[in-house]
XYZ file of C-alpha atoms in Angstrom:
335
model
C -10.565 -16.113 6.193
C -12.273 -17.958 3.518
C -10.632 -21.060 2.208
C -8.616 -20.885 -0.788
C -7.707 -23.395 -2.971
C -4.211 -24.902 -2.545
C -2.678 -23.654 -5.919
C -3.389 -20.159 -4.911
C -1.859 -20.130 -1.853
C 2.098 -19.342 -1.479
C 4.739 -21.878 -0.392
C 4.164 -23.069 3.131
C 5.840 -20.674 5.859
C 9.253 -21.909 7.143
C 7.780 -20.959 10.566
C 4.831 -22.606 12.359
C 3.530 -19.270 14.322
C 0.417 -17.989 12.879
C 1.098 -14.271 11.210
C -1.124 -11.307 10.298
C 0.043 -8.046 8.499
C -1.915 -5.157 9.854
C -2.655 -2.308 7.261
C -3.875 0.758 8.480
C -5.314 4.103 6.518
C -7.994 5.269 4.202
C -10.580 3.355 2.395
C -12.935 5.041 0.074
C -14.953 4.755 -3.383
C -13.211 5.609 -6.642
C -15.740 7.254 -9.071
C -14.449 6.170 -12.537
C -15.659 9.024 -15.023
C -16.029 7.525 -18.446
C -17.175 9.247 -21.793
C -19.765 11.726 -21.711
C -23.223 11.324 -23.536
C -26.230 13.512 -24.426
C -27.610 13.104 -21.020
C -24.163 13.482 -19.000
C -21.296 11.581 -17.761
C -21.185 7.814 -17.235
C -19.508 6.544 -13.947
C -18.610 3.274 -12.441
C -17.909 3.468 -8.375
C -15.277 0.977 -7.150
C -13.765 0.334 -3.831
C -10.624 2.283 -3.315
C -8.032 3.837 -1.091
C -4.111 2.926 -1.104
C -3.908 1.179 1.941
C -7.437 -0.646 1.433
C -6.120 -1.398 -2.173
C -2.710 -3.072 -0.173
C -5.114 -5.117 2.067
C -6.769 -6.412 -0.387
C -3.991 -7.183 -2.266
C -2.517 -9.397 0.510
C -5.321 -11.040 1.155
C -5.642 -11.900 -2.539
C -2.129 -13.163 -2.459
C -3.244 -15.753 0.336
C -1.752 -13.822 3.443
C -3.153 -13.061 6.445
C -4.143 -9.671 6.941
C -6.317 -7.083 8.801
C -7.310 -3.444 7.709
C -7.484 -0.677 10.584
C -9.325 2.092 9.804
C -12.887 3.788 10.167
C -15.458 3.167 7.825
C -18.878 4.837 6.980
C -22.151 3.451 8.191
C -23.444 4.972 4.656
C -24.239 2.333 1.944
C -20.260 2.681 0.345
C -19.160 1.615 3.752
C -20.897 -1.242 3.511
C -19.579 -1.915 0.323
C -16.329 -1.542 1.368
C -16.211 -3.908 4.529
C -18.121 -6.169 1.899
C -15.087 -6.242 -0.203
C -12.568 -6.414 2.309
C -14.231 -9.611 3.485
C -14.581 -10.974 0.249
C -10.601 -10.838 0.008
C -10.252 -12.410 3.730
C -9.192 -9.346 5.359
C -9.915 -9.577 8.943
C -12.082 -6.947 9.869
C -11.119 -7.272 13.631
C -9.661 -3.629 13.580
C -12.261 -1.907 11.714
C -14.672 0.516 12.966
C -17.571 2.276 12.017
C -19.070 6.039 12.139
C -22.005 8.123 10.355
C -19.205 10.270 8.309
C -19.906 9.975 5.024
C -17.306 7.775 2.656
C -14.428 9.692 0.725
C -15.493 9.815 -2.812
C -12.022 9.913 -5.421
C -13.249 10.870 -8.989
C -11.175 9.600 -11.466
C -10.620 10.603 -15.220
C -7.845 8.435 -16.977
C -5.827 10.371 -19.786
C -5.128 8.869 -23.203
C -1.914 6.962 -21.735
C -4.063 5.514 -19.215
C -2.662 7.688 -16.103
C -5.406 8.850 -13.592
C -6.299 12.165 -12.874
C -7.701 12.134 -9.545
C -10.102 14.641 -7.773
C -11.103 14.157 -3.823
C -14.225 14.954 -1.911
C -13.471 14.165 1.679
C -14.310 16.938 4.318
C -15.344 15.440 7.839
C -15.310 11.952 5.811
C -15.153 8.494 7.717
C -12.008 7.174 6.510
C -10.049 10.206 8.395
C -12.000 9.712 11.579
C -9.638 7.206 13.431
C -8.548 8.864 16.988
C -5.391 7.586 18.780
C -7.362 6.975 21.880
C -9.312 4.628 19.599
C -6.497 2.455 18.583
C -6.439 -1.041 20.360
C -4.372 -0.757 23.720
C -1.937 -3.405 22.563
C -1.725 -5.644 19.309
C -1.606 -9.461 19.499
C 1.751 -11.239 19.036
C 0.543 -12.426 15.791
C 0.881 -9.325 13.892
C 4.361 -9.080 12.612
C 4.209 -6.314 10.058
C 2.098 -2.907 9.872
C 1.786 -1.279 6.889
C 0.470 2.549 6.482
C 0.843 5.453 3.884
C -0.655 7.934 1.617
C -3.203 10.710 2.850
C -4.196 9.058 6.207
C -0.385 10.604 7.114
C -1.191 13.935 6.250
C -4.809 14.334 7.690
C -6.154 14.923 11.410
C -7.291 13.015 13.417
C -6.003 9.464 11.605
C -2.575 10.628 10.922
C -2.068 11.311 14.715
C -3.148 8.005 15.250
C -1.046 6.586 13.073
C 1.916 7.780 14.145
C 1.115 7.023 17.517
C 0.872 3.126 16.500
C 3.973 3.429 14.701
C 5.867 4.959 17.405
C 4.527 2.532 20.157
C 4.820 -0.869 17.914
C 8.629 0.324 15.992
C 11.105 -2.213 16.511
C 8.746 -5.054 17.626
C 7.340 -5.531 14.530
C 8.165 -4.586 10.647
C 6.852 -1.221 9.631
C 6.451 -0.576 6.069
C 5.695 2.919 4.494
C 4.080 4.338 1.402
C 3.653 8.081 1.142
C 1.808 7.793 -2.010
C 1.444 11.792 -2.133
C -1.784 13.422 -2.620
C -1.320 17.149 -2.891
C -4.692 18.050 -3.485
C -5.571 16.244 -0.083
C -2.977 16.743 2.229
C -2.542 20.390 1.433
C 0.924 21.467 2.606
C 3.203 19.533 1.330
C 6.010 20.872 3.692
C 4.182 19.730 6.511
C 3.239 16.343 5.249
C 6.809 15.978 4.318
C 8.053 16.931 7.542
C 5.771 14.326 9.333
C 6.657 11.297 7.026
C 10.455 12.138 7.646
C 9.419 11.449 11.147
C 7.729 8.368 10.782
C 10.877 7.325 8.820
C 12.772 6.642 12.259
C 10.413 3.989 12.860
C 10.303 2.251 9.487
C 12.038 -0.767 8.361
C 10.869 -0.938 4.645
C 9.849 1.985 2.732
C 8.094 2.116 -1.093
C 7.909 5.008 -3.056
C 6.938 6.048 -6.569
C 9.340 8.006 -8.462
C 6.399 10.637 -8.567
C 6.061 10.620 -4.870
C 10.070 11.346 -4.447
C 9.444 14.379 -7.266
C 6.719 15.684 -5.234
C 8.425 15.872 -1.889
C 12.009 16.670 -3.166
C 11.316 18.545 -6.313
C 15.169 19.547 -6.983
C 16.746 16.552 -5.906
C 17.708 13.379 -7.813
C 15.443 10.319 -6.958
C 18.892 8.403 -5.976
C 19.919 10.973 -3.748
C 16.658 11.263 -2.107
C 15.875 7.410 -1.809
C 19.541 6.926 -0.006
C 18.800 10.269 2.233
C 15.534 8.494 3.656
C 18.065 4.863 3.941
C 19.970 7.034 6.162
C 16.849 7.924 8.683
C 16.466 4.283 9.905
C 14.611 2.113 6.985
C 16.604 -1.129 5.998
C 15.273 -1.279 2.710
C 13.842 1.762 0.171
C 12.214 0.994 -2.919
C 11.421 3.285 -5.523
C 9.053 2.550 -8.076
C 9.484 3.952 -11.854
C 6.700 2.492 -13.811
C 7.927 1.110 -17.078
C 11.574 1.660 -16.126
C 11.155 -0.893 -13.167
C 11.716 -0.936 -9.440
C 14.997 0.558 -7.544
C 15.996 -1.004 -4.507
C 18.489 0.549 -1.973
C 19.664 -2.292 0.607
C 22.513 -0.637 2.809
C 25.127 0.126 0.187
C 23.429 -2.133 -2.470
C 21.324 -0.491 -5.400
C 19.450 -3.305 -6.764
C 17.387 -2.150 -10.429
C 15.008 -5.107 -11.801
C 13.261 -4.684 -15.036
C 9.388 -4.072 -15.342
C 7.169 -6.755 -17.093
C 6.033 -5.632 -20.548
C 1.910 -5.271 -20.842
C -0.564 -3.736 -22.279
C -1.927 -1.044 -20.257
C -5.364 -0.486 -19.341
C -4.863 1.778 -16.425
C -2.241 2.082 -13.947
C -4.626 2.506 -11.010
C -3.594 0.431 -7.856
C -0.204 -0.779 -9.485
C 1.742 1.092 -6.987
C -0.335 -0.509 -3.902
C -0.177 -3.942 -5.427
C 3.368 -3.482 -5.542
C 3.463 -2.908 -2.083
C 0.985 -5.831 -1.223
C 3.205 -8.541 -3.376
C 6.311 -7.204 -1.548
C 5.114 -7.895 1.964
C 3.620 -11.095 0.927
C 6.344 -12.496 -0.610
C 8.859 -11.795 2.377
C 6.015 -12.863 4.725
C 5.294 -16.178 2.665
C 9.402 -16.603 2.673
C 9.660 -15.898 6.539
C 11.364 -12.630 6.095
C 8.729 -10.416 7.553
C 10.336 -9.852 10.748
C 12.586 -7.233 12.088
C 15.530 -9.532 12.043
C 14.741 -10.814 8.589
C 14.430 -7.451 6.765
C 17.421 -6.420 8.447
C 19.251 -9.741 7.002
C 18.278 -9.447 3.163
C 20.526 -10.260 0.868
C 20.517 -8.703 -2.498
C 19.051 -12.064 -4.274
C 16.371 -12.073 -1.848
C 15.447 -8.523 -2.682
C 15.660 -9.119 -6.055
C 13.111 -12.204 -6.211
C 10.820 -9.871 -4.455
C 10.956 -6.975 -6.594
C 10.135 -9.601 -9.311
C 7.210 -10.925 -7.535
C 5.942 -7.320 -6.534
C 6.537 -6.246 -10.221
C 4.604 -8.864 -11.919
C 1.687 -8.641 -9.342
C 1.736 -4.664 -10.158
C 2.216 -5.305 -14.054
C -1.084 -7.928 -13.981
C -2.789 -4.620 -12.587
C -2.105 -2.521 -15.378
C -4.025 -5.286 -17.460
C -6.969 -4.456 -15.620
C -9.146 -1.461 -14.717
C -8.937 -0.143 -11.323
C -7.120 -1.731 -8.846
C -8.173 -5.278 -9.171
C -5.120 -7.610 -7.616
C -3.980 -11.160 -8.579
C -3.971 -14.085 -6.708
C -0.364 -16.173 -5.855
C -1.570 -18.379 -8.944
C -1.835 -15.639 -11.011
C 1.433 -13.904 -10.218
C 3.404 -17.289 -10.508
C 1.650 -18.259 -13.789
C 2.169 -14.964 -14.900
C 5.991 -14.993 -14.314
C 6.396 -18.501 -15.696
C 5.172 -17.630 -18.988
C 7.438 -14.691 -19.334
C 10.545 -16.720 -17.837
């Protein structure tokens, strides 16, 4: 991992072992569509994909991380691999294949909300097969994060489910549905798989939009509490400007969202997830026993850090997560 200035690293861990967060899922190109001109539409391609953004976010925050996925051998795949390397994300679990890279075309609304169209038939980021998984993970991997449409398209969905079933209990498992109906298709089938995965999860982070898409006729609080009963120790619902809501045992913990001038919200939820895991890791809490023993105060601190990281991303175009020192400075300035 490239060296970073000490000011960009979190506080030293209270344990001495080397730890690493393994992020699993898709990596793609976000193609931002600009204003039309007489010659056509302007466009800018940037690295994207929810789990990819989480891995980048954790790397930027100075925590050891690796990315498990399949990247294309095309130009876009090389670009994605370079971005991971730039953020210090280990390539030890990356595979390459000739399939093309997924394109996600994004047009933002006047309020900064993204509208997505996906071009992903037979693409590289869904090509991971269960038999291609490492036969065992080294002991230094203390957590696995997964989510988004990689949980709903084959063969990678089966690969991730196989991995989580095998590793649950020995490492923290954190899930984010990040629902993409246009990619996963049948939401009933996607919901059934996600509910099955809850039995392996320690942490679940979802947006209010995710919960509404999966449970259209159910209150957000009821949906989150129902998840908590299926196995996770901590369930978090992010609600944009209304701030995150966490469910821990019988506690409901609500925190405010920082007020910022929004450029767009692309990558905000992913950065929240990365910030949450990074804060827990930096404080020696990203272990199964650490998550199970979380206090209300610890969860509130983690939410505040994650919300600050997400707010910073909203002031930038695209998924461009901050460093640890940027988040700390942001929080100090608003204290």
